[in-house]
Coordinates of N, CA, C and O in Angstrom, one line a residue:
X222 N 134.1 232.5 235.2 CA 134.7 232.2 233.9 C 136.1 232.8 233.9 O 136.3 233.9 234.4
X223 N 137.0 232.1 233.3 CA 138.4 232.6 233.1 C 138.5 233.2 231.7 O 137.8 232.8 230.8
X224 N 139.5 234.2 231.6 CA 139.7 234.7 230.3 C 140.0 233.7 229.2 O 139.5 233.8 228.0
X225 N 140.7 232.7 229.5 CA 141.0 231.6 228.5 C 139.8 230.9 228.0 O 139.7 230.5 226.9
X226 N 138.8 230.8 228.9 CA 137.5 230.1 228.5 C 136.8 231.0 227.5 O 136.3 230.5 226.4
X227 N 136.7 232.3 227.8 CA 136.0 233.2 226.9 C 136.8 233.3 225.6 O 136.2 233.4 224.5
X228 N 138.1 233.3 225.6 CA 138.9 233.4 224.4 C 138.6 232.2 223.5 O 138.5 232.4 222.3
X229 N 138.5 231.1 224.1 CA 138.1 229.9 223.3 C 136.8 230.0 222.7 O 136.6 229.6 221.5
X230 N 135.8 230.6 223.3 CA 134.5 230.8 222.8 C 134.6 231.8 221.6 O 134.0 231.6 220.5
X231 N 135.4 232.9 221.8 CA 135.5 233.8 220.7 C 136.2 233.2 219.5 O 135.8 233.4 218.3
X232 N 137.2 232.4 219.7 CA 137.9 231.7 218.7 C 137.0 230.7 217.9 O 137.1 230.6 216.7
X233 N 136.1 230.1 218.6 CA 135.2 229.2 218.0 C 134.2 229.9 217.1 O 133.8 229.5 216.0
X234 N 133.8 231.1 217.6 CA 132.8 231.9 216.8 C 133.5 232.4 215.5 O 132.8 232.7 214.5
X235 N 134.8 232.6 215.5 CA 135.5 233.1 214.3 C 135.3 232.2 213.1 O 135.5 232.6 212.0
X236 N 135.0 230.9 213.4 CA 134.9 230.0 212.2 C 133.6 230.3 211.4 O 133.5 229.9 210.3
X237 N 132.7 230.9 212.1 CA 131.4 231.1 211.4 C 130.9 232.5 211.2 O 130.2 232.9 210.3
X238 N 131.4 233.4 212.1 CA 130.8 234.8 212.2 C 131.8 235.8 211.8 O 133.1 235.6 211.9
X239 N 131.3 237.0 211.3 CA 132.2 238.1 210.9 C 132.8 238.7 212.1 O 132.3 238.7 213.3
X240 N 133.9 239.4 211.9 CA 134.6 240.1 213.0 C 133.8 241.1 213.8 O 133.8 241.1 215.0
X241 N 132.9 241.8 213.0 CA 132.1 242.8 213.7 C 131.0 242.1 214.6 O 130.7 242.6 215.6
X242 N 130.5 241.0 214.2 CA 129.6 240.2 215.0 C 130.3 239.8 216.3 O 129.7 239.9 217.4
X243 N 131.5 239.3 216.2 CA 132.2 238.8 217.4 C 132.5 240.0 218.3 O 132.4 239.9 219.5
X244 N 132.9 241.1 217.7 CA 133.1 242.3 218.5 C 131.9 242.7 219.2 O 131.9 243.1 220.4
X245 N 130.7 242.6 218.6 CA 129.5 243.0 219.3 C 129.2 242.0 220.4 O 128.8 242.5 221.5
X246 N 129.4 240.8 220.2 CA 129.2 239.8 221.3 C 130.1 240.0 222.5 O 129.7 240.0 223.6
X247 N 131.4 240.3 222.2 CA 132.4 240.6 223.2 C 132.0 241.9 224.0 O 132.1 241.9 225.2
X248 N 131.5 242.9 223.3 CA 131.1 244.1 223.9 C 129.9 243.9 224.9 O 129.9 244.4 226.0
X249 N 129.0 243.1 224.4 CA 127.8 242.8 225.3 C 128.2 242.0 226.5 O 127.8 242.4 227.6
X250 N 129.1 241.0 226.4 CA 129.6 240.3 227.6 C 130.4 241.2 228.5 O 130.3 241.1 229.7
X251 N 131.2 242.1 227.9 CA 132.0 243.0 228.7 C 131.1 244.0 229.6 O 131.3 244.1 230.8
X252 N 130.0 244.5 228.9 CA 129.1 245.3 229.7 C 128.4 244.5 230.7 O 128.1 245.0 231.8
X253 N 128.0 243.3 230.4 CA 127.3 242.4 231.4 C 128.2 242.2 232.7 O 127.7 242.4 233.8
X254 N 129.5 241.9 232.4 CA 130.4 241.7 233.6 C 130.6 243.0 234.3 O 130.7 243.0 235.6
X255 N 130.8 244.1 233.6 CA 130.9 245.4 234.4 C 129.7 245.7 235.2 O 129.9 246.2 236.4
X256 N 128.6 245.4 234.7 CA 127.3 245.6 235.5 C 127.3 244.7 236.7 O 126.9 245.0 237.8
X257 N 127.7 243.4 236.5 CA 127.8 242.5 237.6 C 128.8 242.9 238.7 O 128.5 242.7 239.9
X258 N 129.9 243.4 238.3 CA 130.9 243.9 239.3 C 130.3 245.1 240.0 O 130.4 245.2 241.2
X259 N 129.6 246.0 239.3 CA 129.0 247.2 239.9 C 128.0 246.8 241.0 O 127.8 247.4 242.0
X260 N 127.3 245.6 240.7 CA 126.3 245.1 241.6 C 126.8 244.1 242.6 O 126.0 243.4 243.3
X261 N 128.1 244.0 242.7 CA 128.8 243.1 243.6 C 128.4 241.6 243.4 O 128.4 240.8 244.4
X262 N 128.2 241.2 242.2 CA 127.9 239.8 241.9 C 129.1 239.0 241.5 O 129.1 237.8 241.5
X263 N 130.2 239.7 241.1 CA 131.4 239.1 240.8 C 132.5 240.1 241.0 O 132.3 241.3 241.1
X264 N 133.8 239.7 241.1 CA 134.9 240.5 241.5 C 135.7 241.1 240.3 O 136.3 242.1 240.4
X265 N 135.7 240.3 239.2 CA 136.5 240.7 238.1 C 135.8 240.4 236.7 O 134.9 239.7 236.7
X266 N 136.4 241.1 235.7 CA 135.8 240.9 234.4 C 136.8 240.1 233.5 O 137.8 240.6 233.0
X267 N 136.4 238.9 233.2 CA 137.3 238.0 232.4 C 137.4 238.4 231.0 O 138.3 238.0 230.3
X268 N 136.4 239.2 230.5 CA 136.4 239.6 229.1 C 137.5 240.6 228.8 O 138.0 240.6 227.7
X269 N 137.9 241.3 229.8 CA 139.0 242.3 229.6 C 140.3 241.7 229.2 O 141.2 242.3 228.6
X270 N 140.5 240.4 229.5 CA 141.8 239.7 229.2 C 141.7 239.0 227.9 O 142.6 238.1 227.6
X271 N 140.8 239.3 227.0 CA 140.6 238.6 225.7 C 140.8 239.6 224.6 O 140.7 240.8 224.7
X272 N 141.0 239.0 223.4 CA 141.1 239.8 222.2 C 140.3 239.1 221.0 O 140.0 238.0 221.1
X273 N 140.0 239.9 220.0 CA 139.2 239.4 218.9 C 140.2 238.4 218.1 O 141.3 238.7 217.9
X274 N 139.6 237.3 217.6 CA 140.4 236.4 216.9 C 140.9 237.0 215.5 O 140.2 237.8 214.9
X275 N 142.1 236.7 215.2 CA 142.7 237.3 213.9 C 142.1 236.6 212.7 O 142.1 237.1 211.6
X276 N 141.6 235.3 212.9 CA 141.2 234.6 211.7 C 139.7 234.7 211.5 O 139.1 234.1 210.7
X277 N 139.0 235.7 212.2 CA 137.6 235.9 211.9 C 137.4 236.5 210.5 O 138.2 237.2 210.0
X278 N 136.2 236.2 210.0 CA 135.9 236.6 208.7 C 135.7 238.2 208.7 O 135.2 238.7 209.7
X279 N 136.2 238.8 207.7 CA 136.2 240.3 207.7 C 134.8 240.8 207.5 O 134.3 241.7 208.1
X280 N 134.1 240.2 206.5 CA 132.8 240.7 206.2 C 132.0 239.6 205.5 O 132.5 238.8 204.7
X281 N 130.8 239.4 205.9 CA 129.9 238.4 205.3 C 128.9 239.2 204.4 O 128.2 240.1 204.9
X282 N 128.7 238.7 203.2 CA 127.7 239.3 202.3 C 126.4 238.6 202.5 O 126.3 237.4 202.6
X283 N 125.4 239.4 202.6 CA 124.0 238.9 202.7 C 123.2 239.1 201.4 O 123.4 240.1 200.8
X284 N 122.4 238.1 201.1 CA 121.5 238.3 200.0 C 120.1 238.3 200.4 O 119.7 237.6 201.4
X285 N 119.3 239.2 199.8 CA 117.9 239.2 200.1 C 117.2 237.9 199.6 O 117.8 237.2 198.8
X286 N 116.0 237.7 200.0 CA 115.3 236.5 199.6 C 115.2 236.3 198.1 O 115.4 235.2 197.6
X287 N 114.9 237.3 197.4 CA 114.7 237.2 195.9 C 116.1 236.9 195.3 O 116.1 236.0 194.4
X288 N 117.2 237.4 195.7 CA 118.5 237.1 195.2 C 118.8 235.7 195.4 O 119.4 235.0 194.5
X289 N 118.5 235.1 196.6 CA 118.7 233.7 196.9 C 117.9 232.8 195.9 O 118.4 231.8 195.4
X290 N 116.6 233.2 195.6 CA 115.8 232.4 194.8 C 116.4 232.4 193.3 O 116.4 231.4 192.7
X291 N 116.9 233.6 192.9 CA 117.4 233.7 191.5 C 118.7 232.8 191.4 O 118.9 232.1 190.5
X292 N 119.6 232.9 192.4 CA 120.8 232.2 192.4 C 120.5 230.7 192.5 O 121.2 229.9 191.8
X293 N 119.5 230.3 193.3 CA 119.2 228.9 193.4 C 118.6 228.2 192.1 O 118.7 227.1 191.9
X294 N 118.0 229.1 191.3 CA 117.4 228.5 190.1 C 118.3 228.4 188.9 O 118.0 227.9 187.9
X295 N 119.6 228.9 189.1 CA 120.6 228.8 188.0 C 121.2 227.4 187.9 O 121.3 226.7 188.7

C-alpha cells in the first residue's frame, strides 16, 4: 500500500467518523505495519506518511436507547 492510498481511506472515513475514531484506526494500522516490518513481511510503513484529515468531525454525540425512543416519539 502507498501512503496516498491510505490517506484517501482516512479522508473517506472523515465524512462519517469522529477524529478520535480515525486516530484509533490509524494507530492500529501503524502498529500492524510496524509488526509486519519486525517480522520481515514488508519493508516500510506507509501509514507514517499520512495525517489525520482536517475535516473530520470533532466529536459525535451518542444517545442511549431510551433517549432515542423519546426523541423519536416527539
